[in-house]
Amino acid sequence: MPVDTNLILNPVLDQNPPLSEAPGLLFQDVATVLLAVALVLLAVLCTFYRKELKQLVQVLFVPHLVFQILRETTMVRRRVLVLLFPIIASMQALLLYVLCTLSVPALPKLLHVLPLLGICFGGVLIDFVFKILNINIFTRVFDYSKTERHVCELQKLAYLTLNSLFLLPVFVAYLYTGYWSLLIVYALFFSGTYLTMAYRLFQLNFQKQNSFQFFLYFCTVEILPYLILLKTVLSFDM
C-alpha cells in the first residue's frame, strides 16, 4: 500500500518554520527597541528643548530662524545635538537595512540581523563623516564665510532631522503592516526636503558662485557617490 509522505512530513515542517522567518521577527524586535529609544529621546527634547527643536524643524523652510538658532549658546546646541544624533543614526540605519533587504532579498540569509544592522550603523556613521567633509570642501570651493559655513551645517542638520522624524511613524506602520510601499510616502518627503536644502545652500551665497558650477559640484559630490553605491548593491547576484 503506498504511503503518503505528506502526512508524515507536514507535522515536522509545521513545528519548524522556515529559517527566513526568524530574522524577520528578530529585526522587528530590534527595530521596536530602537524606535522606543528614539521616542524617549524625542520626548526629552520636546520637554526640555521644545523651542530649539521647533526652530530646527522649521529652519529649512523659514530661513530667518537660522540666526536665532546660531545665537543660542554652544552648550544648548551641543545638548540638542547629543539627543538628536541617536535618533538620526537609528532611523537612517533602519532605513538602510530595509532598502538593502528589499534590493537584495537573499541578504538576510547570508548575514544575521544584528551584524547586518551593525554594518548599516557603520555605513551611517561613515556617511555622517562624509557629509562633514563635503561641507568643508563646499564652503572652501565657493568661498563661504565662517558664518555661512555654520548656516550650511545647520541646514544639513535640519534636513537630516526632518527626514529622521518623518521616518518614525513610517517605520511603525511598516513594521506592523509589512507594506513596504509605505516607503514611497517617505521617498516623496525626502525628495522635497532634499531639493529645498539644495536650494538653500545655493541661495546662501549665490552672488559669488556660478549656477552651473554649483549644479556640477552638487551632482558630483552629493548625488553621484550614492548612485554608485546603489548600483553596486543592486549588482549583487545572490
CSV table of C-alpha atoms in Angstrom, one decimal:
chain,number,residue,atom,x,y,z
A,1,MET,CA,0.0,0.0,0.0
A,2,PRO,CA,1.6,3.4,-1.0
A,3,VAL,CA,2.5,5.7,1.9
A,4,ASP,CA,1.5,9.4,1.7
A,5,THR,CA,4.8,11.1,2.6
A,6,ASN,CA,3.0,14.5,3.0
A,7,LEU,CA,1.1,13.2,6.0
A,8,ILE,CA,4.4,12.2,7.6
A,9,LEU,CA,6.4,15.4,6.8
A,10,ASN,CA,3.8,18.1,7.3
A,11,PRO,CA,3.7,17.9,11.1
A,12,VAL,CA,7.5,18.2,11.2
A,13,LEU,CA,7.5,21.1,8.8
A,14,ASP,CA,4.8,22.9,10.9
A,15,GLN,CA,6.9,22.6,14.0
A,16,ASN,CA,10.0,24.1,12.3
A,17,PRO,CA,9.1,27.2,10.3
A,18,PRO,CA,11.5,28.4,7.6
A,19,LEU,CA,14.7,30.0,8.8
A,20,SER,CA,13.9,33.1,6.8
A,21,GLU,CA,11.0,33.9,9.2
A,22,ALA,CA,13.3,34.1,12.3
A,23,PRO,CA,15.5,37.1,11.1
A,24,GLY,CA,12.3,39.0,10.3
A,25,LEU,CA,11.0,38.5,13.8
A,26,LEU,CA,14.3,39.4,15.3
A,27,PHE,CA,14.6,42.5,13.2
A,28,GLN,CA,11.1,43.5,14.3
A,29,ASP,CA,12.1,43.2,18.0
A,30,VAL,CA,15.4,45.1,17.5
A,31,ALA,CA,13.6,47.8,15.5
A,32,THR,CA,10.9,48.1,18.2
A,33,VAL,CA,13.6,48.7,20.8
A,34,LEU,CA,15.3,51.4,18.6
A,35,LEU,CA,12.0,53.1,17.9
A,36,ALA,CA,11.2,53.1,21.6
A,37,VAL,CA,14.6,54.7,22.5
A,38,ALA,CA,14.1,57.2,19.7
A,39,LEU,CA,10.7,58.2,21.1
A,40,VAL,CA,12.1,58.5,24.6
A,41,LEU,CA,14.8,60.9,23.4
A,42,LEU,CA,12.3,62.8,21.3
A,43,ALA,CA,10.1,63.2,24.4
A,44,VAL,CA,13.1,64.5,26.3
A,45,LEU,CA,13.8,67.0,23.5
A,46,CYS,CA,10.2,68.1,23.5
A,47,THR,CA,10.2,68.6,27.3
A,48,PHE,CA,13.5,70.5,27.8
A,49,TYR,CA,14.3,71.9,24.3
A,50,ARG,CA,11.0,72.4,22.7
A,51,LYS,CA,11.8,75.8,21.3
A,52,GLU,CA,15.2,74.7,19.8
A,53,LEU,CA,13.7,71.6,18.3
A,54,LYS,CA,10.8,73.5,16.8
A,55,GLN,CA,13.1,76.1,15.2
A,56,LEU,CA,15.4,73.3,13.8
A,57,VAL,CA,12.4,71.6,12.2
A,58,GLN,CA,11.2,74.8,10.6
A,59,VAL,CA,14.6,76.3,9.6
A,60,LEU,CA,14.7,74.6,6.2
A,61,PHE,CA,11.5,76.4,5.2
A,62,VAL,CA,11.9,79.6,7.3
A,63,PRO,CA,15.4,80.8,6.6
A,64,HIS,CA,15.4,83.7,9.1
A,65,LEU,CA,15.3,81.2,12.0
A,66,VAL,CA,18.9,80.3,11.2
A,67,PHE,CA,20.4,83.3,13.0
A,68,GLN,CA,18.1,82.8,16.0
A,69,ILE,CA,19.4,79.3,16.4
A,70,LEU,CA,23.0,80.4,16.0
A,71,ARG,CA,22.5,83.0,18.7
A,72,GLU,CA,21.8,80.1,21.2
A,73,THR,CA,24.7,79.2,23.5
A,74,THR,CA,27.1,76.5,22.2
A,75,MET,CA,26.2,74.3,25.2
A,76,VAL,CA,22.5,74.3,24.4
A,77,ARG,CA,23.2,73.4,20.7
A,78,ARG,CA,25.5,70.6,21.8
A,79,ARG,CA,22.9,69.1,24.2
A,80,VAL,CA,20.3,69.2,21.4
A,81,LEU,CA,22.7,67.5,19.0
A,82,VAL,CA,23.6,64.8,21.6
A,83,LEU,CA,20.0,63.9,21.9
A,84,LEU,CA,19.2,64.2,18.2
A,85,PHE,CA,22.2,62.1,16.9
A,86,PRO,CA,21.0,58.7,18.2
A,87,ILE,CA,17.5,59.4,16.7
A,88,ILE,CA,19.0,60.3,13.3
A,89,ALA,CA,21.5,57.4,13.4
A,90,SER,CA,18.8,54.8,14.3
A,91,MET,CA,16.3,55.9,11.7
A,92,GLN,CA,18.9,56.1,9.0
A,93,ALA,CA,20.3,52.7,9.9
A,94,LEU,CA,16.9,51.1,9.9
A,95,LEU,CA,16.1,52.7,6.5
A,96,LEU,CA,19.4,51.4,5.1
A,97,TYR,CA,18.7,47.9,6.4
A,98,VAL,CA,15.2,47.9,4.8
A,99,LEU,CA,16.5,49.2,1.5
A,100,CYS,CA,19.3,46.6,1.4
A,101,THR,CA,17.0,43.7,2.2
A,102,LEU,CA,14.4,44.9,-0.3
A,103,SER,CA,17.1,45.3,-3.0
A,104,VAL,CA,18.9,42.0,-2.2
A,105,PRO,CA,16.2,39.6,-0.7
A,106,ALA,CA,18.9,36.9,-0.1
A,107,LEU,CA,20.9,39.2,2.1
A,108,PRO,CA,19.3,38.2,5.5
A,109,LYS,CA,20.0,34.6,4.7
A,110,LEU,CA,23.7,35.3,4.3
A,111,LEU,CA,24.1,37.7,7.2
A,112,HIS,CA,22.4,37.6,10.6
A,113,VAL,CA,20.2,40.5,11.5
A,114,LEU,CA,22.5,42.0,14.2
A,115,PRO,CA,25.7,42.0,12.1
A,116,LEU,CA,23.8,43.4,9.2
A,117,LEU,CA,22.3,46.2,11.4
A,118,GLY,CA,25.8,46.9,12.7
A,119,ILE,CA,27.1,47.3,9.2
A,120,CYS,CA,24.2,49.7,8.5
A,121,PHE,CA,25.0,51.7,11.6
A,122,GLY,CA,28.7,51.8,10.4
A,123,GLY,CA,27.5,53.0,7.0
A,124,VAL,CA,25.5,55.8,8.6
A,125,LEU,CA,28.5,56.9,10.6
A,126,ILE,CA,30.7,56.9,7.6
A,127,ASP,CA,28.1,58.9,5.7
A,128,PHE,CA,28.0,61.4,8.5
A,129,VAL,CA,31.7,61.9,8.3
A,130,PHE,CA,31.4,62.2,4.5
A,131,LYS,CA,28.8,64.9,4.9
A,132,ILE,CA,31.1,66.9,7.2
A,133,LEU,CA,33.9,66.6,4.7
A,134,ASN,CA,31.5,67.7,2.0
A,135,ILE,CA,30.6,70.8,3.9
A,136,ASN,CA,34.3,71.7,4.4
A,137,ILE,CA,35.0,71.3,0.7
A,138,PHE,CA,31.8,73.0,-0.4
A,139,THR,CA,32.4,76.1,1.8
A,140,ARG,CA,36.1,76.4,0.6
A,141,VAL,CA,35.3,75.9,-3.1
A,142,PHE,CA,32.6,78.6,-3.1
A,143,ASP,CA,34.4,80.9,-0.7
A,144,TYR,CA,31.8,80.8,2.1
A,145,SER,CA,32.5,82.8,5.3
A,146,LYS,CA,32.6,81.2,8.8
A,147,THR,CA,29.0,82.2,9.5
A,148,GLU,CA,27.8,80.9,6.1
A,149,ARG,CA,29.6,77.6,6.9
A,150,HIS,CA,27.6,77.3,10.2
A,151,VAL,CA,24.4,78.0,8.2
A,152,CYS,CA,25.3,75.2,5.8
A,153,GLU,CA,25.8,72.8,8.7
A,154,LEU,CA,22.5,73.9,10.3
A,155,GLN,CA,20.6,73.4,7.0
A,156,LYS,CA,22.0,69.9,6.6
A,157,LEU,CA,21.2,69.0,10.2
A,158,ALA,CA,17.7,70.3,9.8
A,159,TYR,CA,17.3,68.2,6.6
A,160,LEU,CA,18.5,65.0,8.5
A,161,THR,CA,16.3,65.8,11.5
A,162,LEU,CA,13.2,66.3,9.4
A,163,ASN,CA,13.7,63.1,7.5
A,164,SER,CA,14.5,61.1,10.6
A,165,LEU,CA,11.5,62.3,12.5
A,166,PHE,CA,9.3,61.6,9.5
A,167,LEU,CA,10.6,58.1,9.4
A,168,LEU,CA,9.4,57.4,13.0
A,169,PRO,CA,5.7,56.9,12.1
A,170,VAL,CA,6.6,55.4,8.7
A,171,PHE,CA,8.6,52.7,10.4
A,172,VAL,CA,6.0,52.0,13.0
A,173,ALA,CA,3.4,51.5,10.2
A,174,TYR,CA,5.9,49.4,8.1
A,175,LEU,CA,6.9,47.1,10.9
A,176,TYR,CA,3.3,46.2,11.9
A,177,THR,CA,1.7,46.1,8.5
A,178,GLY,CA,4.6,44.8,6.3
A,179,TYR,CA,3.6,47.2,3.5
A,180,TRP,CA,7.0,48.3,2.1
A,181,SER,CA,5.1,50.6,-0.3
A,182,LEU,CA,4.7,53.0,2.7
A,183,LEU,CA,8.3,53.9,2.0
A,184,ILE,CA,7.1,55.6,-1.2
A,185,VAL,CA,5.5,58.3,1.0
A,186,TYR,CA,8.9,58.8,2.7
A,187,ALA,CA,10.6,59.0,-0.8
A,188,LEU,CA,8.3,61.9,-1.8
A,189,PHE,CA,9.0,63.7,1.5
A,190,PHE,CA,12.8,63.0,1.1
A,191,SER,CA,12.8,64.5,-2.4
A,192,GLY,CA,11.0,67.6,-1.2
A,193,THR,CA,13.4,68.3,1.7
A,194,TYR,CA,16.5,67.4,-0.4
A,195,LEU,CA,15.6,69.9,-3.1
A,196,THR,CA,14.8,72.5,-0.5
A,197,MET,CA,18.1,72.0,1.2
A,198,ALA,CA,20.0,72.2,-2.1
A,199,TYR,CA,18.2,75.5,-2.9
A,200,ARG,CA,19.0,77.0,0.5
A,201,LEU,CA,22.7,76.1,0.0
A,202,PHE,CA,22.7,77.8,-3.4
A,203,GLN,CA,20.8,80.8,-2.2
A,204,LEU,CA,23.1,81.4,0.7
A,205,ASN,CA,25.9,82.8,-1.4
A,206,PHE,CA,24.5,82.9,-5.0
A,207,GLN,CA,26.2,86.2,-5.8
A,208,LYS,CA,29.7,84.7,-5.5
A,209,GLN,CA,29.1,81.4,-7.4
A,210,ASN,CA,28.2,80.3,-10.9
A,211,SER,CA,25.0,78.4,-11.2
A,212,PHE,CA,26.4,75.7,-13.5
A,213,GLN,CA,29.5,75.2,-11.2
A,214,PHE,CA,27.2,74.7,-8.2
A,215,PHE,CA,25.0,72.3,-10.1
A,216,LEU,CA,28.0,70.3,-11.4
A,217,TYR,CA,29.6,70.2,-7.9
A,218,PHE,CA,26.4,69.2,-6.2
A,219,CYS,CA,25.6,66.4,-8.6
A,220,THR,CA,29.2,65.1,-8.4
A,221,VAL,CA,29.7,65.2,-4.7
A,222,GLU,CA,26.2,65.0,-3.2
A,223,ILE,CA,24.4,62.6,-5.6
A,224,LEU,CA,26.9,60.6,-7.7
A,225,PRO,CA,28.5,58.7,-4.7
A,226,TYR,CA,25.1,57.4,-3.6
A,227,LEU,CA,24.1,56.4,-7.1
A,228,ILE,CA,27.3,54.4,-7.4
A,229,LEU,CA,26.7,52.7,-4.1
A,230,LEU,CA,23.1,51.9,-5.1
A,231,LYS,CA,24.2,50.4,-8.4
A,232,THR,CA,26.9,48.3,-6.5
A,233,VAL,CA,24.3,46.9,-4.1
A,234,LEU,CA,21.8,46.2,-6.9
A,235,SER,CA,24.5,44.4,-9.0
A,236,PHE,CA,24.9,41.7,-6.4
A,237,ASP,CA,23.6,38.4,-7.9
A,238,MET,CA,22.7,36.2,-4.9
